[in-house]
Short mmCIF file of C-alpha atoms in Angstrom, two decimals:
data_model
loop_
_atom_site.label_atom_id
_atom_site.label_comp_id
_atom_site.label_asym_id
_atom_site.label_seq_id
_atom_site.Cartn_x
_atom_site.Cartn_y
_atom_site.Cartn_z
CA MET A 5 -24.47 23.70 22.16
CA ALA A 6 -20.94 22.72 21.62
CA THR A 7 -19.38 21.41 18.24
CA ILE A 8 -17.41 18.99 16.78
CA THR A 9 -13.91 19.95 16.75
CA LEU A 10 -11.49 19.19 13.88
CA HIS A 11 -7.78 18.23 14.00
CA PRO A 12 -5.93 17.76 11.47
CA THR A 13 -3.16 15.55 11.09
CA PRO A 14 0.30 17.95 9.48
CA GLY A 15 1.28 16.60 6.02
CA ALA A 16 -0.92 13.45 6.07
CA MET A 17 -4.44 13.09 4.81
CA ALA A 18 -5.94 12.68 8.52
CA LEU A 19 -8.48 14.32 10.08
CA GLY A 20 -8.90 13.43 14.17
CA ILE A 21 -12.78 14.29 15.39
CA ARG A 22 -13.07 14.82 18.54
CA ASP A 23 -15.02 16.96 21.57
CA ILE A 24 -18.48 15.19 20.03
CA PRO A 25 -21.64 15.99 21.82
CA ALA A 26 -22.97 12.59 21.38
CA PHE A 27 -20.06 10.66 21.85
CA PRO A 28 -18.09 12.10 24.87
CA GLY A 29 -14.70 11.35 25.25
CA GLU A 30 -14.64 9.64 22.08
CA GLY A 31 -12.73 9.98 19.12
CA PHE A 32 -13.55 9.34 14.99
CA GLY A 33 -10.73 9.54 12.00
CA ALA A 34 -11.57 10.89 8.62
CA GLY A 35 -8.71 9.85 5.55
CA TRP A 36 -10.41 12.61 3.32
CA PRO A 37 -9.20 11.76 0.79
CA GLU A 38 -7.68 8.32 0.81
CA SER A 39 -7.92 8.35 -3.33
CA ILE A 40 -8.95 10.77 -5.75
CA GLY A 41 -9.59 11.62 -9.47
CA ASP A 42 -10.63 9.16 -12.51
CA ALA A 43 -12.20 6.31 -11.08
CA ALA A 44 -10.09 4.58 -13.68
CA ARG A 45 -6.61 5.63 -11.93
CA ALA A 46 -7.50 7.03 -8.77
CA VAL A 47 -4.71 9.07 -6.84
CA TRP A 48 -4.06 7.77 -3.77
CA PHE A 49 -3.41 9.34 -0.27
CA GLY A 50 0.52 8.78 -0.36
CA ASN A 51 0.93 10.63 -3.93
CA ILE A 52 -0.44 13.71 -2.52
CA THR A 53 0.36 15.62 0.46
CA PRO A 54 -2.27 17.90 1.71
CA GLU A 55 -2.00 21.89 2.20
CA ARG A 56 -4.06 22.77 4.86
CA ARG A 57 -5.36 26.25 6.08
CA ASP A 58 -7.28 27.27 9.19
CA LEU A 59 -10.85 28.99 7.89
CA GLY A 60 -11.67 29.76 11.48
CA ASP A 61 -14.13 28.82 13.73
CA GLY A 62 -13.31 24.69 13.52
CA ALA A 63 -13.68 24.95 9.67
CA TRP A 64 -10.51 24.06 8.07
CA GLU A 65 -9.70 23.94 3.90
CA GLN A 66 -7.52 21.04 2.64
CA THR A 67 -5.94 21.08 -1.09
CA GLY A 68 -3.72 19.22 -2.79
CA LYS A 69 -2.77 18.66 -6.49
CA ARG A 70 -0.90 15.90 -8.84
CA ASP A 71 0.73 17.89 -11.52
CA GLY A 72 -1.19 16.95 -14.80
CA GLU A 73 -3.49 15.05 -13.20
CA VAL A 74 -6.31 16.14 -10.19
CA SER A 75 -6.07 19.28 -8.10
CA TYR A 76 -9.20 18.58 -5.11
CA ARG A 77 -10.53 21.40 -2.66
CA ILE A 78 -12.01 20.51 0.32
CA THR A 79 -13.62 22.67 3.43
CA PHE A 80 -14.48 20.68 6.64
CA THR A 81 -17.06 22.25 9.11
CA ALA A 82 -18.26 21.09 11.96
CA THR A 83 -21.29 21.25 13.81
CA GLU A 84 -22.85 19.95 17.18
CA ASP A 85 -23.58 16.92 15.21
CA THR A 86 -22.55 16.96 11.75
CA VAL A 87 -18.78 16.98 10.13
CA ASP A 88 -20.19 18.45 6.83
CA VAL A 89 -17.36 18.65 3.95
CA GLN A 90 -17.33 20.55 0.20
CA GLN A 91 -15.35 18.86 -2.47
CA SER A 92 -14.42 20.23 -5.36
CA VAL A 93 -11.97 18.23 -8.32
CA THR A 94 -10.30 19.46 -11.36
CA ASN A 95 -8.89 17.08 -14.16
CA LEU A 96 -5.83 18.23 -15.14
CA SER A 97 -4.94 15.47 -17.22
CA ASP A 98 -5.31 15.32 -21.12
CA ARG A 99 -8.14 12.39 -20.80
CA VAL A 100 -11.75 12.14 -20.26
CA TRP A 101 -12.92 10.90 -16.93
CA GLU A 102 -15.93 8.96 -17.64
CA GLN A 103 -16.66 8.27 -13.79
CA SER A 104 -14.70 10.38 -11.05
CA LEU A 105 -14.50 9.97 -7.03
CA ALA A 106 -12.94 10.77 -3.46
CA PHE A 107 -12.93 7.66 -1.95
CA ASN A 108 -12.81 8.78 1.97
CA CYS A 109 -12.87 6.67 4.95
CA PHE A 110 -14.75 7.13 8.08
CA GLN A 111 -12.86 5.40 10.72
CA CYS A 112 -14.30 4.35 13.50
CA GLY A 113 -12.32 1.10 15.43
CA SER A 114 -10.81 4.44 18.06
CA ALA A 115 -14.50 4.65 19.39
CA PRO A 116 -15.49 2.19 21.87
CA SER A 117 -19.23 2.22 21.63
CA ILE A 118 -19.45 2.22 17.62
CA GLN A 119 -16.41 -0.11 16.89
CA ASP A 120 -17.67 -3.17 15.50
CA HIS A 121 -15.33 -5.63 13.82
CA GLU A 122 -17.94 -7.94 13.59
CA CYS A 123 -20.52 -5.66 11.81
CA LEU A 124 -23.60 -6.81 13.68
CA ARG A 125 -24.10 -3.19 13.98
CA HIS A 126 -23.61 -1.77 10.65
CA TYR A 127 -26.95 -0.64 8.92
CA VAL A 128 -27.66 0.10 5.47
CA GLY A 129 -30.56 1.37 3.60
CA LEU A 130 -32.77 -1.43 1.10
CA ASP A 131 -36.25 -1.00 -0.50
CA GLY A 132 -36.41 2.16 1.84
CA GLU A 133 -35.64 0.20 5.06
CA PRO A 134 -32.71 0.31 7.28
CA ARG A 135 -31.08 -3.02 7.06
CA ARG A 136 -28.61 -4.82 9.21
CA LEU A 137 -25.10 -5.10 7.41
CA ILE A 138 -25.31 -8.99 7.60
CA GLU A 139 -28.43 -9.66 6.16
CA ILE A 140 -27.29 -8.29 3.01
CA PRO A 141 -25.75 -10.48 0.62
CA ARG A 142 -21.81 -10.61 0.88
CA GLN A 143 -18.93 -11.06 -2.04
CA PHE A 144 -16.01 -12.30 -0.74
CA GLY A 145 -12.75 -11.41 -2.62
CA PRO A 146 -9.13 -11.45 -2.22
CA ARG A 147 -9.00 -8.78 -0.06
CA PRO A 148 -11.92 -10.68 1.91
CA THR A 149 -12.57 -7.79 4.62
CA VAL A 150 -13.54 -5.28 2.24
CA GLN A 151 -16.89 -5.08 0.68
CA LEU A 152 -18.23 -2.53 -1.87
CA TYR A 153 -21.88 -1.79 -2.58
CA SER A 154 -23.93 -0.26 -5.78
CA VAL A 155 -25.66 2.77 -4.60
CA GLU A 156 -29.65 3.85 -6.74
CA GLY A 157 -29.23 6.05 -8.86
CA GLN A 158 -25.49 5.51 -10.21
CA PRO A 159 -23.37 3.55 -12.03
CA LEU A 160 -23.34 -0.37 -11.08
CA GLY A 161 -20.15 -1.31 -9.17
CA ARG A 162 -18.76 -3.73 -11.93
CA ASP A 163 -18.88 -0.36 -14.40
CA ILE A 164 -17.07 1.95 -12.06
CA PRO A 165 -13.34 0.58 -12.58
CA PHE A 166 -12.28 1.35 -9.37
CA VAL A 167 -15.32 -0.68 -7.54
CA ALA A 168 -14.47 -3.58 -9.62
CA GLY A 169 -11.05 -3.72 -9.40
CA PHE A 170 -11.95 -4.89 -5.61
CA ALA A 171 -13.81 -8.09 -6.85
CA ALA A 172 -16.18 -7.51 -3.80
CA THR A 173 -19.19 -6.29 -4.84
CA PRO A 174 -22.13 -8.50 -4.04
CA ASP A 175 -25.30 -8.21 -6.73
CA VAL A 176 -27.17 -5.50 -4.50
CA VAL A 177 -28.30 -1.54 -4.92
CA LEU A 178 -28.18 0.41 -1.51
CA GLU A 179 -28.98 3.86 -0.87
CA GLY A 180 -26.23 5.97 -0.60
CA TRP A 181 -25.79 5.87 3.14
CA PHE A 182 -23.62 3.99 5.53
CA ALA A 183 -24.37 4.18 9.58
CA ILE A 184 -22.97 2.29 12.54
CA VAL A 185 -25.14 2.36 16.35
CA SER A 186 -23.75 1.93 18.96
CA ARG A 187 -23.76 -0.52 21.36
CA ASP A 188 -25.94 1.25 23.86
CA GLY A 189 -28.59 1.56 20.51
CA LYS A 190 -29.11 4.68 21.39
CA ARG A 191 -26.65 6.87 18.78
CA LEU A 192 -25.26 6.63 15.48
CA VAL A 193 -22.73 7.65 13.56
CA ALA A 194 -23.25 8.03 9.71
CA THR A 195 -21.72 8.50 6.61
CA VAL A 196 -23.07 10.33 3.29
CA SER A 197 -22.25 11.62 -0.10
CA LYS A 198 -24.23 13.92 -2.44
CA PRO A 199 -24.00 12.07 -4.62
CA THR A 200 -22.77 8.98 -3.21
CA LEU A 201 -20.93 7.17 -6.43
CA PHE A 202 -20.50 3.60 -3.78
CA LEU A 203 -20.58 2.72 -0.23
CA PHE A 204 -17.61 0.82 0.90
CA GLN A 205 -16.69 -1.10 4.76
CA ASN A 206 -13.85 -2.40 6.06
CA MET A 207 -13.94 -4.51 8.98
CA GLU A 208 -10.74 -5.03 9.52
CA TYR A 209 -11.08 -1.27 10.78
CA SER A 210 -14.27 -0.73 10.92
CA CYS A 211 -14.20 1.90 8.55
CA ILE A 212 -17.40 2.83 6.58
CA HIS A 213 -17.27 4.55 3.31
CA ALA A 214 -19.65 6.76 1.07
CA ALA A 215 -17.19 7.90 -1.76
CA ALA A 216 -18.32 11.27 -3.18
CA GLY A 217 -18.78 11.33 -7.14
CA PHE A 218 -17.91 14.17 -9.36
CA GLY A 219 -19.43 12.18 -12.65
CA ARG A 220 -17.95 12.76 -16.29
CA LEU A 221 -15.27 15.21 -15.66
CA ALA A 222 -13.42 16.31 -19.11
CA PRO A 223 -9.51 17.67 -19.47
CA GLY A 224 -10.05 21.15 -17.42
CA GLU A 225 -13.30 20.66 -16.12
CA THR A 226 -14.18 20.79 -12.09
CA GLY A 227 -17.09 18.93 -10.93
CA GLU A 228 -18.32 19.66 -6.73
CA ALA A 229 -19.45 17.09 -4.23
CA GLU A 230 -20.86 17.34 -0.68
CA SER A 231 -20.56 14.81 2.09
CA ARG A 232 -21.92 14.49 5.90
CA LEU A 233 -20.51 12.79 8.36
CA TYR A 234 -23.30 12.01 11.81
CA PHE A 235 -22.80 11.69 15.21
CA VAL A 236 -26.47 11.91 16.67
CA GLU A 237 -28.35 10.84 19.47
CA SER A 238 -31.24 9.30 17.78
CA SER A 239 -33.31 6.05 16.95
CA LEU A 240 -32.25 4.65 13.35
CA VAL A 241 -35.53 4.85 12.32
CA ASP A 242 -35.24 9.15 13.33
CA TRP A 243 -32.52 9.86 11.34
CA HIS A 244 -33.10 7.31 8.45
CA ALA A 245 -35.72 9.77 7.80
CA ARG A 246 -33.60 13.01 8.67
CA VAL A 247 -30.75 11.99 6.59
CA ARG A 248 -33.42 10.67 3.83
CA ASP A 249 -34.97 14.90 3.74
CA GLU A 250 -31.06 16.41 3.96
CA MET A 251 -30.71 14.62 0.66
CA VAL A 252 -33.27 15.07 -1.16
CA ALA A 253 -33.07 19.06 0.13
CA ALA A 254 -29.46 18.79 -1.01
CA ARG A 255 -30.13 17.96 -4.24
CA GLN A 256 -32.35 20.87 -4.62
CA VAL A 257 -29.94 23.36 -4.17
CA PRO A 258 -28.38 24.76 -7.65
CA MET B 68 -11.36 -19.39 37.30
CA SER B 69 -9.60 -19.52 40.64
CA ARG B 70 -6.23 -19.03 41.64
CA ALA B 71 -6.79 -23.02 43.52
CA THR B 72 -8.10 -23.95 40.37
CA ARG B 73 -5.81 -22.10 38.18
CA ARG B 74 -2.52 -23.86 39.84
CA ALA B 75 -4.52 -27.49 39.97
CA PHE B 76 -4.44 -26.60 35.49
CA LEU B 77 -1.15 -25.52 35.39
CA ARG B 78 0.26 -28.50 37.64
CA ALA B 79 -1.44 -31.49 35.48
CA THR B 80 -0.65 -29.43 32.02
CA GLY B 81 3.15 -29.22 33.14
CA ILE B 82 2.94 -24.98 33.47
CA GLY B 83 4.21 -23.37 35.64
CA LEU B 84 4.01 -19.65 36.20
CA VAL B 85 7.25 -18.15 37.41
CA ALA B 86 7.85 -14.36 37.93
CA GLY B 87 4.47 -13.31 36.37
CA SER B 88 5.21 -15.45 32.43
CA VAL B 89 4.50 -19.15 31.47
CA SER B 90 7.13 -21.54 31.82
CA ARG B 91 6.68 -24.31 29.44
CA THR B 92 8.03 -27.98 30.31
CA LEU B 93 10.20 -29.33 27.51
CA PRO B 94 9.15 -31.95 26.08
CA ALA B 95 12.70 -34.50 24.41
CA ASP B 96 12.12 -34.65 21.06
CA ALA B 97 11.20 -31.02 20.86
CA GLN B 98 14.35 -30.04 21.90
CA ALA B 99 16.61 -30.85 18.78
CA GLU B 100 14.19 -29.44 17.10
CA GLY B 101 15.65 -25.98 16.70
CA ALA B 102 16.99 -22.96 17.76
CA GLY B 103 14.01 -22.13 20.01
CA ALA B 104 13.23 -25.01 21.24
CA ALA B 105 14.26 -23.63 24.75
CA VAL B 106 10.55 -22.40 24.81
CA ASP B 107 8.37 -25.20 23.57
CA ASP B 108 5.06 -26.38 24.78
CA MET B 109 4.22 -28.29 21.35
CA VAL B 110 0.82 -31.03 20.98
CA LEU B 111 1.49 -33.76 18.68
CA ILE B 112 -1.85 -34.04 16.50
CA PRO B 113 -1.51 -37.41 14.67
CA ALA B 114 -1.49 -37.88 10.72
CA GLY B 115 -5.20 -38.37 9.45
CA THR B 116 -7.81 -36.99 8.43
CA PHE B 117 -10.79 -34.36 9.77
CA ILE B 118 -13.86 -32.89 8.67
CA MET B 119 -12.78 -29.30 7.77
CA GLY B 120 -15.34 -26.52 7.00
CA THR B 121 -19.31 -26.44 7.58
CA THR B 122 -21.77 -28.18 5.54
CA GLN B 123 -24.50 -25.96 3.50
CA SER B 124 -27.34 -26.90 6.17
CA GLN B 125 -25.34 -26.27 8.59
CA ALA B 126 -25.12 -22.56 7.34
CA ASP B 127 -28.55 -22.46 7.04
CA GLU B 128 -29.17 -23.00 10.35
CA LEU B 129 -26.73 -20.21 11.79
CA ALA B 130 -27.97 -17.70 9.04
CA ALA B 131 -31.73 -18.17 9.94
CA ARG B 132 -30.78 -18.10 13.64
CA HIS B 133 -28.49 -15.59 13.80
CA GLY B 134 -30.14 -13.13 11.28
CA TYR B 135 -27.32 -13.55 8.65
CA HIS B 136 -27.33 -13.78 4.78
CA VAL B 137 -26.19 -17.05 4.02
CA SER B 138 -23.44 -15.63 1.80
CA TRP B 139 -21.45 -14.79 4.90
CA PHE B 140 -19.77 -18.10 5.45
CA SER B 141 -19.70 -19.18 1.60
CA GLY B 142 -15.06 -19.41 3.00
CA GLU B 143 -16.47 -21.87 4.89
CA VAL B 144 -19.09 -24.11 2.81
CA PRO B 145 -18.85 -27.36 1.91
CA THR B 146 -17.60 -29.26 4.34
CA ARG B 147 -14.57 -31.47 3.24
CA GLU B 148 -12.47 -34.37 4.48
CA ILE B 149 -8.84 -33.39 4.75
CA GLU B 150 -5.90 -35.50 5.25
CA LEU B 151 -2.35 -34.04 7.03
CA PRO B 152 0.31 -35.23 7.79
CA ALA B 153 1.27 -35.17 11.53
CA TYR B 154 2.36 -32.13 13.49
CA ARG B 155 3.26 -30.01 16.52
CA ILE B 156 1.42 -27.07 17.64
CA ASP B 157 1.81 -24.54 19.90
CA ARG B 158 -0.21 -25.56 22.90
CA PHE B 159 -0.78 -22.07 23.36
CA PRO B 160 -0.37 -18.76 21.41
CA VAL B 161 2.76 -16.98 22.23
CA THR B 162 2.94 -14.82 24.97
CA CYS B 163 3.93 -11.50 24.87
CA THR B 164 7.33 -12.80 27.22
CA GLN B 165 8.09 -15.13 24.38
CA TYR B 166 8.26 -12.48 21.89
CA ALA B 167 9.91 -10.76 23.98
CA ASP B 168 13.16 -12.80 24.08
CA PHE B 169 12.68 -13.37 20.09
CA CYS B 170 12.52 -9.14 19.16
CA LYS B 171 15.62 -9.06 22.43
CA ALA B 172 17.89 -12.30 20.46
CA THR B 173 16.63 -11.14 17.18
CA GLY B 174 16.78 -7.02 17.19
CA HIS B 175 13.35 -7.36 15.95
CA ALA B 176 11.23 -4.08 16.70
CA PRO B 177 8.74 -5.07 19.47
CA PRO B 178 4.65 -4.04 19.28
CA MET B 179 3.38 -1.06 19.69
CA GLY B 180 3.29 -0.05 23.25
CA TRP B 181 5.97 -1.71 24.81
CA ARG B 182 8.42 0.18 26.41
CA ALA B 183 12.29 -0.44 26.29
CA GLY B 184 11.55 -3.87 24.71
CA SER B 185 9.21 -4.80 27.44
CA PRO B 186 5.98 -5.77 27.33
CA PRO B 187 3.72 -3.93 30.50
CA GLU B 188 4.41 -6.62 33.34
CA ARG B 189 0.75 -7.60 33.58
CA LEU B 190 0.49 -8.95 30.05
CA ALA B 191 3.31 -11.30 30.31
CA ASP B 192 1.30 -14.44 29.98
CA HIS B 193 -0.97 -13.10 27.67
CA PRO B 194 -0.92 -13.33 23.74
CA VAL B 195 1.19 -11.14 22.41
CA THR B 196 -0.74 -8.71 19.81
CA SER B 197 -0.43 -6.10 17.37
CA VAL B 198 2.06 -7.21 15.34
CA ASN B 199 1.36 -8.71 11.87
CA ARG B 200 1.81 -11.76 9.34
CA ALA B 201 5.47 -10.72 8.66
CA ASP B 202 6.33 -10.65 12.15
CA ALA B 203 4.34 -13.56 13.35
CA ARG B 204 6.45 -15.45 10.41
CA ALA B 205 9.74 -13.87 11.75
CA TYR B 206 9.20 -15.21 15.31
CA ALA B 207 8.57 -18.30 14.08
CA ALA B 208 11.62 -19.06 11.74
CA TRP B 209 13.17 -17.79 14.80
CA ALA B 210 12.26 -20.43 16.92
CA GLY B 211 12.61 -23.19 14.01
CA LYS B 212 8.47 -23.17 12.87
CA ARG B 213 6.22 -21.71 10.87
CA LEU B 214 2.26 -20.87 11.22
CA PRO B 215 0.05 -23.36 10.63
CA THR B 216 -1.92 -23.68 7.28
CA GLU B 217 -6.19 -22.74 7.98
CA ALA B 218 -6.28 -26.78 7.38
CA GLN B 219 -3.77 -27.59 10.40
CA TRP B 220 -4.92 -24.57 12.97
CA GLU B 221 -9.17 -25.87 12.64
CA LYS B 222 -8.07 -29.86 12.76
CA ALA B 223 -5.91 -28.68 15.98
CA ALA B 224 -9.12 -26.89 17.15
CA ARG B 225 -11.90 -29.43 16.22
CA GLY B 226 -10.48 -32.55 15.87
CA GLU B 227 -11.07 -35.32 13.36
CA ASN B 228 -15.17 -34.96 13.76
CA GLY B 229 -15.91 -31.33 13.30
CA LEU B 230 -16.77 -30.34 16.73
CA ILE B 231 -18.38 -26.71 16.39
CA PHE B 232 -15.86 -24.74 19.40
CA PRO B 233 -12.72 -26.93 20.45
CA TRP B 234 -14.73 -28.30 23.92
CA GLY B 235 -17.67 -29.17 22.12
CA ASP B 236 -20.66 -28.39 19.99
CA GLU B 237 -22.46 -26.27 22.40
CA PHE B 238 -21.41 -22.63 23.30
CA ASP B 239 -19.76 -22.97 26.75
CA PRO B 240 -19.00 -18.73 27.80
CA ASP B 241 -16.15 -19.86 30.61
CA ALA B 242 -14.11 -21.44 28.26
CA CYS B 243 -12.82 -18.35 26.27
CA GLN B 244 -11.84 -14.79 26.17
CA PHE B 245 -14.34 -12.69 24.20
CA ARG B 246 -17.14 -9.47 25.28
CA ARG B 247 -19.65 -11.52 27.35
CA ASP B 248 -21.26 -8.12 27.78
CA PRO B 249 -22.23 -6.45 24.53
CA LEU B 250 -22.90 -3.40 26.51
CA ALA B 251 -19.90 -3.43 28.73
CA PRO B 252 -15.98 -2.21 27.68
CA ALA B 253 -14.22 -4.69 25.50
CA PRO B 254 -12.30 -6.90 28.14
CA GLY B 255 -8.89 -7.51 26.93
CA THR B 256 -6.86 -10.50 26.40
CA ALA B 257 -6.69 -12.51 29.32
CA PRO B 258 -3.35 -15.14 29.96
CA VAL B 259 -3.11 -18.13 27.56
CA ALA B 260 -3.78 -20.50 30.40
CA ALA B 261 -7.23 -18.90 31.85
CA HIS B 262 -9.74 -20.94 30.50
CA PRO B 263 -9.13 -24.51 30.90
CA THR B 264 -12.10 -25.86 29.94
CA GLY B 265 -11.47 -24.65 26.23
CA ALA B 266 -9.03 -27.38 25.30
CA SER B 267 -9.18 -28.86 22.32
CA PRO B 268 -9.91 -32.40 22.22
CA TYR B 269 -6.05 -33.01 22.01
CA GLY B 270 -5.56 -30.37 24.67
CA VAL B 271 -4.26 -27.62 22.28
CA MET B 272 -5.92 -24.34 24.97
CA ASP B 273 -6.73 -20.84 23.90
CA MET B 274 -7.83 -22.09 20.19
CA VAL B 275 -11.11 -19.67 20.46
CA GLY B 276 -11.18 -16.20 21.91
CA ASN B 277 -8.44 -14.11 23.21
CA VAL B 278 -6.75 -13.22 19.90
CA LEU B 279 -7.67 -13.66 16.25
CA GLU B 280 -4.22 -16.24 14.89
CA TRP B 281 -2.46 -15.79 11.90
CA CYS B 282 -2.32 -18.48 9.27
CA GLU B 283 0.28 -18.99 6.55
CA ASP B 284 -2.25 -19.29 4.01
CA SER B 285 -3.90 -17.00 2.20
CA PRO B 286 -7.67 -15.70 0.64
CA GLY B 287 -5.36 -13.40 -2.01
CA PRO B 288 -2.25 -11.82 -2.02
CA GLY B 289 -1.27 -9.34 0.50
CA ALA B 290 -4.56 -10.92 2.41
CA GLY B 291 -4.49 -13.60 5.45
CA PHE B 292 -6.40 -16.27 7.26
CA LEU B 293 -7.11 -15.33 10.67
CA LYS B 294 -8.73 -18.13 12.62
CA GLY B 295 -10.45 -18.57 15.99
CA GLY B 296 -12.38 -14.98 17.26
CA CYS B 297 -11.17 -12.65 19.84
CA TYR B 298 -11.85 -10.91 22.66
CA LEU B 299 -13.58 -7.77 20.67
CA PHE B 300 -16.24 -10.45 19.79
CA GLU B 301 -19.82 -11.01 21.51
CA GLU B 302 -21.30 -13.35 18.40
CA ILE B 303 -20.73 -16.84 18.84
CA VAL B 304 -21.09 -17.23 15.13
CA ASN B 305 -17.62 -15.61 15.25
CA LEU B 306 -15.92 -17.99 17.35
CA ARG B 307 -16.68 -21.22 15.66
CA ALA B 308 -13.81 -23.44 14.79
CA ALA B 309 -14.84 -23.13 11.32
CA SER B 310 -14.74 -19.60 11.11
CA ARG B 311 -13.24 -18.17 8.86
CA ILE B 312 -12.11 -15.00 9.70
CA MET B 313 -9.63 -12.74 6.94
CA SER B 314 -6.84 -9.71 7.58
CA GLY B 315 -7.46 -8.31 3.86
CA PHE B 316 -4.31 -6.55 4.43
CA ASP B 317 -1.52 -8.88 5.88
CA ASN B 318 0.51 -5.59 6.72
CA ASN B 319 -1.78 -5.24 9.48
CA PRO B 320 -0.29 -5.31 13.23
CA LEU B 321 -4.20 -4.88 14.60
CA ALA B 322 -4.42 -4.97 18.56
CA PHE B 323 -6.77 -8.29 18.23
CA TYR B 324 -4.12 -10.44 16.28
CA GLY B 325 -1.65 -13.11 17.68
CA PHE B 326 -0.24 -16.35 16.62
CA ARG B 327 0.99 -19.22 17.64
CA CYS B 328 3.57 -21.98 15.14
CA VAL B 329 3.68 -25.23 13.97
CA ARG B 330 6.30 -27.70 13.12
CA GLU B 331 6.41 -30.27 10.73
CA VAL B 332 7.62 -33.81 12.87
CA ALA B 333 10.30 -35.90 10.91
#
């Protein structure tokens, strides 16, 4: 089966995702990373220009650095229904980062079969079951189209400075994935990280995020995390079983 | 709407289609009101109170019927009685033709996708889109107007007594431009006069569906209220006049954002 193709935008953190077997003729975008580093003082994309290297077989490596603060290395690898992202982040500052993150945007607004500015086909996991996002409490903040969610096994959003700053986190704890089901109900896209530190969505752009967490990093330390984007022909229930298996399996890898 | 029906509607409302664009009859009092008065067709909204927002019991019922957590309606609950002085509001959203005139007169950058400063001809009488709030404010200032507050927009859309939709309390799929078939491609914008049965109690047109409309006020710095739903929406909950749609980043010129203007009455 053909694999998905990746198309980095030179000089920008944007990545086009095309030739997707489950979504013929449609394209998606990824902003990777939109923000990275210390969860209390993350560096936004405008302050780091990425450098890229073609690794062959459609894979790409991206690196970026802000002297005295952060450096990162990311590799993107596509299969027929996923884009896998390996990320490492190094603390170049003289501060201890109590929490560190890569805030990664999965942009779905340009794919007509998925685009969903009303959140009617957005799904999250609660108490072991997929649930429509509109069933989940919403906390309107000063930027009311965005919403951030705490994730199982991670600190609550209010205890993560990056998240708390948006004042838009309802009192609910979700599984570490976000999905949008297609209009025909037969396909879906999703984002998940291992581990996911928190979730984010912006209905204005129809984008979803599963921010990768790297935990506590002392000066000079490097953290690793993995993210995956799914583009699958599947029911939500079947995919949910798959992602839970893959997340558990990934945790067992040293 | 058939062509004959549309012509009859345009005659009745004083609107004539000239070379594919909307040409409006100019009220005498508007002629003295500002530099952009030559394109005016504004509706007087009289001074007085109106019911804004949604009651808690209505929100509970909406949530139960449409599968929402009730907190999604928290921005519009509870209802409140608002007193507003008289004002005029554009009968229609600002069209591509009107916006092109503004761009040509001022040198303001045209929306993305236009060629040589002009919209595609087929969109001449459609609402302008891909404008952010600064663009909308610049147009309004040029026209001697400003953007409506959320309250002004909502009163013009639902009248004094809190109608759910501009035309009444029951949804009418022929009264607005929305995604009628969730499985079909999005319909795109429609001409601003395409849905005559969508008139509000004051005769303001195209308030619901077609494009979300920028308001002057904000839920927070850099954010903005948008009202009225748009052609991408399929859930009638989001096509109610009280529905509070918002932009988290008011510098976004998205393809489903447009606007109309208001002017104070001296």
